[in-house]
Amino acid sequence: KFENFGWFGHRNMRSSAVLLAVVAFVSAEVFFKEEFNDDSWEQRWIQSKHKEDYGSFKLSAGKYFGDEKRDQGIQTGQDARFYSRAAKFPKSFSNKGKSVVIQFTVKHEQGIDCGGGYVKVMRSDANLEDFHGETPYNVMFGPDICGPTKKVHVIFSYKGKNHLIKKDIRCKDDELTHLYTLILNPDNTYEVQIDGEKVEGGELESDWDLLPAKKIKDPDAKKPEDWDEREYIDDPEDSKPEDWEKPEHIPDPDAKKPEDWDDEIDGEWEPPMIDNPEYKGEWKPKQIKNPDSKGKWIHPEIDNPEYLADDELYLYEDFGAIGFDLWQVKSGTIFDNVLVADSVEDAKAHAAETFEKLKAAEKEKKEQADEEARKKAEAEAEEAKKKADSEKKSDEEEEEEAESATEHEDL
């Protein structure tokens, strides 16, 4: 009986573990997914009417791809334009008690010089027809490039204010497709990935100024008047040598009054001044350790009465829309494979079916194109060299003929 009880107990434990795994799998949810596989994307993504001259997006897989339909996304189409287009989720959700994953791909095929490549994730009540730079959002995430600035933005809205990450995360700046992933966890931690690899992570409270400082300087504390911070002082026993004082400049002893100098006309002659080789500069006493030094005074700190811990820094009660609100000087960026989910595994699986397949094909085709371009450039350079050599030889032959004709004429 004891053995049978153990067998049943073991079987029940296994059943419970399987049940928990099934429940976890069932509860995982993809809240938004966009792969831009056909023209129907235009019905889902609302064009903002906040401005009249927004740039337009078009479907494109770019110059290098594997499967054109699978790899196509929406591409910015006009230079020096703002872009503003967004889509609602099928249903809004709260990330209370669970992670949220925001993921998408960016390809700066044009070799971007200045422009954004990020998304803004908003509440469900956002007015997408008036979506613009000042529209409130929960999270802003993605690459931003302008000149030497090449960073990944991670901005969280907290109590009505947008907070930028305090760390510097460098984005990719080549012409290939890259996958950007942000994971926000219910334990108030986060992780940023590029191409599936972790590039940054940590705690929300540490890496953003979401909350007031825990400690502040004691406003009632003051440095004592007799507090001596000086590490070194003048040696009181040191004195200036009697022969120290020498002028910085002296008359040039080798200078002589010109013979044609007329004092009545030219004034009294004075020799030019030169640097005095015996000049030692300003005398300063030697420095010695200050026996009364107490070191640098450190302002004492106290608990900040305005600090209030928040175990739900990560929490947004309403996620319901996502959009691109960008400025680009040089257009050509392609966005694709937008995903918002609560499962990192779902995000990885989606990347495996989209980004990973494109990544391999794109790299191979770009390398082939680069090699062909290199060979073409070499061939053109060689042809140009042959042409230059031929022209030079022709010029030399003409010069020789001209010289020969001149010699015959002289004869």
Coordinates of C-alpha atoms in Angstrom, one line a residue:
K1 CA 0.0 0.0 0.0
F2 CA 2.8 2.4 0.8
E3 CA 4.4 1.7 -2.5
N4 CA 1.1 2.2 -4.3
F5 CA 0.6 5.5 -2.5
G6 CA 4.0 6.7 -3.5
W7 CA 3.3 5.7 -7.2
F8 CA 0.0 7.5 -7.2
G9 CA 1.6 10.5 -5.4
H10 CA 4.4 10.7 -7.9
R11 CA 1.9 10.4 -10.8
N12 CA -0.3 13.2 -9.3
M13 CA 2.8 15.4 -8.9
R14 CA 3.6 14.8 -12.6
S15 CA 0.0 15.5 -13.6
S16 CA 0.1 18.8 -11.6
A17 CA 3.3 19.8 -13.3
V18 CA 1.9 19.1 -16.8
L19 CA -1.3 20.9 -15.8
L20 CA 0.6 24.0 -14.7
A21 CA 2.6 23.9 -18.0
V22 CA -0.6 23.7 -20.0
V23 CA -2.2 26.5 -18.0
A24 CA 0.9 28.7 -18.6
F25 CA 0.9 27.9 -22.3
V26 CA -2.8 28.6 -22.6
S27 CA -2.5 31.9 -20.7
A28 CA 0.3 33.2 -22.9
E29 CA -1.2 35.7 -25.4
V30 CA -0.2 37.6 -28.4
F31 CA -2.0 41.0 -28.2
F32 CA -0.8 42.4 -31.5
K33 CA 1.0 41.0 -34.5
E34 CA 1.7 42.7 -37.9
E35 CA 3.7 41.2 -40.7
F36 CA 2.6 43.4 -43.5
N37 CA 2.0 40.5 -45.9
D38 CA -0.4 42.4 -48.2
D39 CA -2.2 45.7 -48.8
S40 CA -4.7 45.0 -46.0
W41 CA -2.3 46.7 -43.6
E42 CA -3.5 50.1 -44.7
Q43 CA -6.9 49.3 -43.2
R44 CA -5.4 48.5 -39.9
W45 CA -2.8 51.3 -39.7
I46 CA -4.5 54.7 -39.5
Q47 CA -2.8 57.6 -41.2
S48 CA -2.7 60.6 -38.8
K49 CA -4.3 63.8 -40.0
H50 CA -2.6 66.0 -37.5
K51 CA -0.4 67.4 -40.4
E52 CA -1.1 67.6 -44.1
D53 CA 2.3 66.8 -45.3
Y54 CA 3.2 63.5 -43.6
G55 CA 5.4 61.2 -45.6
S56 CA 3.8 58.0 -46.8
F57 CA 4.7 54.3 -46.2
K58 CA 4.8 51.7 -49.0
L59 CA 5.2 47.9 -49.0
S60 CA 8.7 46.8 -49.8
A61 CA 11.0 43.9 -49.1
G62 CA 14.0 46.1 -50.0
K63 CA 16.9 45.1 -52.2
Y64 CA 17.9 42.0 -50.4
F65 CA 15.5 39.4 -49.1
G66 CA 14.6 35.7 -49.1
D67 CA 10.9 35.3 -49.6
E68 CA 9.5 38.7 -50.9
K69 CA 6.0 38.3 -49.4
R70 CA 7.3 37.1 -46.0
D71 CA 10.1 39.7 -45.8
Q72 CA 8.2 42.8 -47.0
G73 CA 7.4 45.6 -44.5
I74 CA 6.4 49.2 -44.7
Q75 CA 9.1 51.6 -46.0
T76 CA 9.4 55.3 -45.6
G77 CA 9.0 56.9 -49.0
Q78 CA 9.9 60.6 -49.0
D79 CA 13.0 62.5 -47.7
A80 CA 12.8 65.1 -45.0
R81 CA 9.3 64.2 -43.8
F82 CA 7.5 63.4 -40.6
Y83 CA 5.7 60.0 -40.5
S84 CA 2.8 59.2 -38.3
R85 CA 0.7 56.0 -38.6
A86 CA -0.7 53.8 -35.9
A87 CA -2.9 50.7 -35.3
K88 CA -5.2 49.6 -32.5
F89 CA -4.9 46.2 -30.8
P90 CA -7.8 43.8 -31.2
K91 CA -8.4 44.3 -27.5
S92 CA -6.7 46.3 -24.8
F93 CA -4.9 44.6 -21.9
S94 CA -3.1 45.3 -18.7
N95 CA 0.3 43.8 -17.9
K96 CA -0.5 43.4 -14.2
G97 CA 1.4 40.4 -12.9
K98 CA 2.9 39.4 -16.2
S99 CA 5.6 40.4 -18.6
V100 CA 5.1 42.3 -21.8
V101 CA 7.3 41.9 -24.8
I102 CA 7.5 44.6 -27.6
Q103 CA 9.4 43.5 -30.7
F104 CA 9.9 44.6 -34.3
T105 CA 12.5 44.7 -37.1
V106 CA 14.1 47.7 -38.6
K107 CA 16.2 47.9 -41.8
H108 CA 17.9 51.3 -42.6
E109 CA 18.5 50.2 -46.2
Q110 CA 19.2 53.8 -47.3
G111 CA 22.2 54.2 -44.9
I112 CA 20.3 56.6 -42.6
D113 CA 22.0 59.8 -41.6
C114 CA 19.3 61.3 -39.3
G115 CA 16.0 59.8 -38.4
G116 CA 14.0 57.7 -36.0
G117 CA 13.2 54.0 -36.1
Y118 CA 11.2 53.5 -32.9
V119 CA 7.6 52.6 -31.9
K120 CA 5.3 54.2 -29.4
V121 CA 2.9 51.9 -27.5
M122 CA -0.2 53.7 -26.3
R123 CA -3.4 53.4 -24.4
S124 CA -6.5 52.0 -26.2
D125 CA -8.2 55.4 -26.1
A126 CA -5.5 57.2 -28.1
N127 CA -6.9 59.2 -31.0
L128 CA -4.9 57.7 -33.9
E129 CA -6.3 60.1 -36.4
D130 CA -4.6 62.9 -34.5
F131 CA -1.5 60.9 -33.6
H132 CA 1.6 63.1 -33.3
G133 CA 4.7 63.9 -31.3
E134 CA 2.9 65.1 -28.2
T135 CA 0.4 62.2 -28.1
P136 CA 0.7 60.5 -24.7
Y137 CA 2.2 57.0 -24.7
N138 CA 3.2 54.3 -22.3
V139 CA 6.4 53.1 -23.8
M140 CA 8.7 54.4 -26.6
F141 CA 11.3 51.9 -27.8
G142 CA 13.7 51.5 -30.7
P143 CA 16.7 53.0 -32.5
D144 CA 17.3 56.7 -33.2
I145 CA 20.2 57.9 -35.3
C146 CA 21.4 61.4 -36.1
G147 CA 25.0 62.1 -36.9
P148 CA 27.2 60.7 -34.1
T149 CA 24.1 59.9 -32.0
K150 CA 23.2 56.2 -32.4
K151 CA 21.1 55.0 -29.5
V152 CA 18.2 52.8 -28.5
H153 CA 15.5 54.7 -26.8
V154 CA 13.7 53.1 -23.9
I155 CA 11.3 55.7 -22.5
F156 CA 8.6 54.9 -19.9
S157 CA 5.7 57.2 -19.0
Y158 CA 5.2 57.3 -15.2
K159 CA 2.6 59.6 -13.5
G160 CA 2.2 61.7 -16.6
K161 CA 5.9 62.3 -17.3
N162 CA 8.2 60.6 -19.8
H163 CA 11.4 59.2 -18.4
L164 CA 14.5 58.4 -20.5
I165 CA 16.8 55.5 -19.6
K166 CA 20.0 56.6 -17.9
K167 CA 22.1 54.1 -19.7
D168 CA 23.5 54.5 -23.3
I169 CA 22.4 51.6 -25.5
R170 CA 24.0 51.8 -29.0
C171 CA 21.8 50.7 -31.9
K172 CA 22.9 49.1 -35.2
D173 CA 23.7 51.6 -38.0
D174 CA 24.4 49.3 -41.0
E175 CA 22.0 48.6 -43.9
L176 CA 20.7 45.2 -42.8
T177 CA 17.6 44.2 -40.9
H178 CA 17.8 44.1 -37.1
L179 CA 15.4 42.8 -34.4
Y180 CA 14.7 45.0 -31.4
T181 CA 13.1 43.5 -28.4
L182 CA 12.1 45.0 -25.1
I183 CA 11.0 42.8 -22.2
L184 CA 9.2 44.5 -19.2
N185 CA 8.8 42.2 -16.2
P186 CA 6.4 42.3 -13.2
D187 CA 9.4 42.2 -10.8
N188 CA 10.3 45.7 -12.0
T189 CA 13.1 44.5 -14.2
Y190 CA 13.7 44.9 -17.9
E191 CA 15.8 43.6 -20.7
V192 CA 16.7 45.0 -24.1
Q193 CA 17.8 42.6 -26.9
I194 CA 19.1 43.3 -30.4
D195 CA 19.0 40.4 -32.8
G196 CA 18.0 38.1 -30.0
E197 CA 21.1 38.9 -27.8
K198 CA 20.8 40.8 -24.5
V199 CA 22.5 44.2 -24.8
E200 CA 21.2 45.8 -21.5
G201 CA 19.0 45.0 -18.5
G202 CA 18.5 45.8 -14.9
E203 CA 16.0 47.4 -12.5
L204 CA 13.6 50.1 -13.4
E205 CA 14.2 52.1 -10.3
S206 CA 18.0 52.1 -10.8
D207 CA 18.0 52.9 -14.6
W208 CA 15.3 55.5 -14.7
D209 CA 14.5 58.5 -12.5
L210 CA 11.0 57.3 -12.0
L211 CA 11.0 57.9 -8.2
P212 CA 12.5 60.6 -6.0
A213 CA 15.9 59.8 -4.6
K214 CA 15.8 57.6 -1.5
K215 CA 18.3 59.8 0.3
I216 CA 18.7 63.6 0.2
K217 CA 21.3 66.0 1.8
D218 CA 20.3 67.0 5.3
P219 CA 19.1 70.6 4.9
D220 CA 20.0 71.3 8.6
A221 CA 23.6 70.1 8.3
K222 CA 26.3 72.6 7.7
K223 CA 30.1 72.3 7.4
P224 CA 31.7 73.4 10.7
E225 CA 33.5 76.7 10.4
D226 CA 36.7 75.2 11.7
W227 CA 36.6 72.3 9.3
D228 CA 39.9 72.3 7.4
E229 CA 39.8 70.4 4.0
R230 CA 43.2 71.5 2.8
E231 CA 45.4 68.4 2.2
Y232 CA 48.6 70.5 1.8
I233 CA 49.6 73.9 3.2
D234 CA 52.5 76.3 2.8
D235 CA 55.6 75.3 4.8
P236 CA 55.8 78.0 7.5
E237 CA 59.6 77.4 7.8
D238 CA 60.3 77.9 4.2
S239 CA 61.5 81.4 3.2
K240 CA 62.3 83.2 -0.1
P241 CA 66.0 83.3 -0.9
E242 CA 67.5 86.7 -0.9
D243 CA 68.7 86.5 -4.5
W244 CA 65.4 85.3 -5.8
E245 CA 64.1 88.6 -7.1
K246 CA 65.2 89.1 -10.6
P247 CA 63.5 91.0 -13.4
E248 CA 61.7 88.9 -16.1
H249 CA 63.2 91.0 -18.9
I250 CA 66.6 92.8 -19.2
P251 CA 68.2 95.0 -21.8
D252 CA 70.1 93.0 -24.5
P253 CA 73.8 93.4 -23.5
D254 CA 74.9 92.7 -27.0
A255 CA 72.8 95.3 -28.6
K256 CA 74.5 98.4 -29.9
K257 CA 73.2 101.8 -30.9
P258 CA 73.0 102.1 -34.7
E259 CA 75.6 104.5 -36.1
D260 CA 72.9 106.5 -38.0
W261 CA 70.7 106.9 -34.9
D262 CA 70.0 110.6 -34.2
D263 CA 68.8 111.3 -30.7
E264 CA 67.2 114.6 -31.7
I265 CA 65.2 112.9 -34.5
D266 CA 64.8 109.4 -33.2
G267 CA 64.7 110.0 -29.5
E268 CA 66.9 108.5 -26.8
W269 CA 68.1 105.1 -27.9
E270 CA 67.3 102.2 -25.7
P271 CA 68.5 98.6 -26.2
P272 CA 65.8 96.0 -26.9
M273 CA 64.7 93.8 -24.0
I274 CA 65.3 90.1 -23.8
D275 CA 64.2 87.3 -21.5
N276 CA 66.3 87.2 -18.3
P277 CA 68.0 83.8 -18.0
E278 CA 68.2 84.4 -14.2
Y279 CA 64.5 85.0 -13.8
K280 CA 62.9 82.3 -11.6
G281 CA 59.3 83.4 -11.7
E282 CA 57.0 84.0 -8.7
W283 CA 58.3 82.5 -5.5
K284 CA 56.1 80.1 -3.7
P285 CA 56.8 78.3 -0.5
K286 CA 57.1 74.5 -0.4
Q287 CA 54.0 72.5 0.3
I288 CA 53.7 70.1 3.3
K289 CA 51.0 67.8 4.5
N290 CA 48.4 69.7 6.6
P291 CA 48.4 68.2 10.1
D292 CA 45.0 69.7 10.8
S293 CA 43.3 68.4 7.6
K294 CA 40.1 66.6 8.2
G295 CA 39.6 65.6 4.6
K296 CA 36.7 66.7 2.3
W297 CA 33.6 67.4 4.3
I298 CA 30.7 65.1 3.2
H299 CA 27.3 66.4 3.5
P300 CA 25.3 63.9 5.6
E301 CA 22.1 62.5 4.1
I302 CA 18.7 61.7 5.5
D303 CA 15.8 59.7 4.3
N304 CA 13.8 61.6 1.6
P305 CA 10.3 62.2 3.0
E306 CA 9.1 62.4 -0.6
Y307 CA 10.3 59.0 -1.5
L308 CA 7.6 56.3 -1.7
A309 CA 8.5 52.9 -2.9
D310 CA 6.4 51.5 -5.8
D311 CA 6.3 47.8 -6.4
E312 CA 4.3 48.4 -9.6
L313 CA 6.6 50.6 -11.6
Y314 CA 6.2 48.2 -14.5
L315 CA 2.4 48.4 -14.5
Y316 CA 0.3 49.9 -17.2
E317 CA -3.4 49.3 -16.8
D318 CA -4.2 49.9 -20.5
F319 CA -2.1 48.9 -23.5
G320 CA -4.2 49.2 -26.7
A321 CA -2.3 50.8 -29.7
I322 CA 1.1 51.1 -31.3
G323 CA 2.4 53.5 -33.9
F324 CA 5.3 55.0 -35.7
D325 CA 5.8 58.8 -35.1
L326 CA 9.1 59.6 -36.8
W327 CA 11.2 62.2 -38.6
Q328 CA 13.6 61.1 -41.3
V329 CA 16.0 63.2 -43.4
K330 CA 16.8 60.4 -45.8
S331 CA 13.9 57.9 -46.3
G332 CA 14.1 54.2 -47.0
T333 CA 13.7 52.5 -43.6
I334 CA 11.7 49.3 -43.6
F335 CA 9.6 48.2 -40.5
D336 CA 8.2 44.7 -40.1
N337 CA 7.3 41.9 -37.8
V338 CA 5.7 44.0 -35.1
L339 CA 4.7 41.9 -32.0
V340 CA 3.3 42.7 -28.6
A341 CA 2.9 39.7 -26.4
D342 CA 3.3 38.5 -22.8
S343 CA 5.5 35.5 -23.6
V344 CA 9.2 35.7 -24.4
E345 CA 9.0 32.3 -25.9
D346 CA 6.3 33.5 -28.3
A347 CA 8.5 36.4 -29.3
K348 CA 11.4 34.0 -30.0
A349 CA 9.2 31.7 -32.0
H350 CA 7.9 34.6 -34.1
A351 CA 11.5 35.8 -34.7
A352 CA 12.6 32.3 -35.8
E353 CA 9.8 32.2 -38.4
T354 CA 10.5 35.7 -39.7
F355 CA 13.7 37.6 -38.8
E356 CA 16.0 34.6 -38.6
K357 CA 15.0 33.4 -42.1
L358 CA 15.3 36.8 -43.6
K359 CA 18.6 37.4 -41.8
A360 CA 20.4 34.5 -43.5
A361 CA 19.1 35.2 -47.0
E362 CA 19.6 39.0 -46.7
K363 CA 23.2 38.6 -45.6
E364 CA 24.1 36.2 -48.4
K365 CA 22.5 38.3 -51.1
K366 CA 24.1 41.5 -49.8
E367 CA 27.5 39.9 -49.7
Q368 CA 27.0 38.7 -53.3
A369 CA 25.9 42.2 -54.4
D370 CA 28.9 43.8 -52.6
E371 CA 31.3 41.4 -54.3
E372 CA 29.8 42.1 -57.7
A373 CA 30.0 45.8 -57.0
R374 CA 33.7 45.4 -55.9
K375 CA 34.5 43.5 -59.1
K376 CA 32.7 46.0 -61.2
A377 CA 34.6 48.9 -59.5
E378 CA 37.9 47.1 -60.1
A379 CA 37.1 46.4 -63.7
E380 CA 36.1 50.1 -64.3
A381 CA 39.3 51.2 -62.5
E382 CA 41.4 48.9 -64.7
E383 CA 39.6 50.1 -67.8
A384 CA 40.2 53.7 -66.8
K385 CA 43.9 53.0 -66.2
K386 CA 44.2 51.3 -69.6
K387 CA 42.6 54.3 -71.3
A388 CA 44.8 56.8 -69.4
D389 CA 47.9 54.8 -70.3
S390 CA 46.8 54.6 -74.0
E391 CA 46.2 58.4 -74.1
K392 CA 49.6 59.0 -72.4
K393 CA 51.3 56.8 -74.9
S394 CA 49.5 58.6 -77.8
D395 CA 50.6 62.0 -76.5
E396 CA 54.2 60.8 -76.1
E397 CA 54.2 59.5 -79.7
E398 CA 52.8 62.8 -81.0
E399 CA 55.6 64.7 -79.1
E400 CA 58.3 62.4 -80.6
E401 CA 56.9 63.0 -84.0
A402 CA 56.8 66.8 -83.4
E403 CA 60.4 66.7 -82.2
S404 CA 61.5 64.6 -85.2
A405 CA 59.9 67.1 -87.6
T406 CA 61.6 70.0 -85.9
E407 CA 65.0 68.3 -86.3
H408 CA 64.5 67.7 -90.0
E409 CA 63.6 71.4 -90.5
D410 CA 66.8 72.5 -88.7
L411 CA 68.8 70.2 -91.0

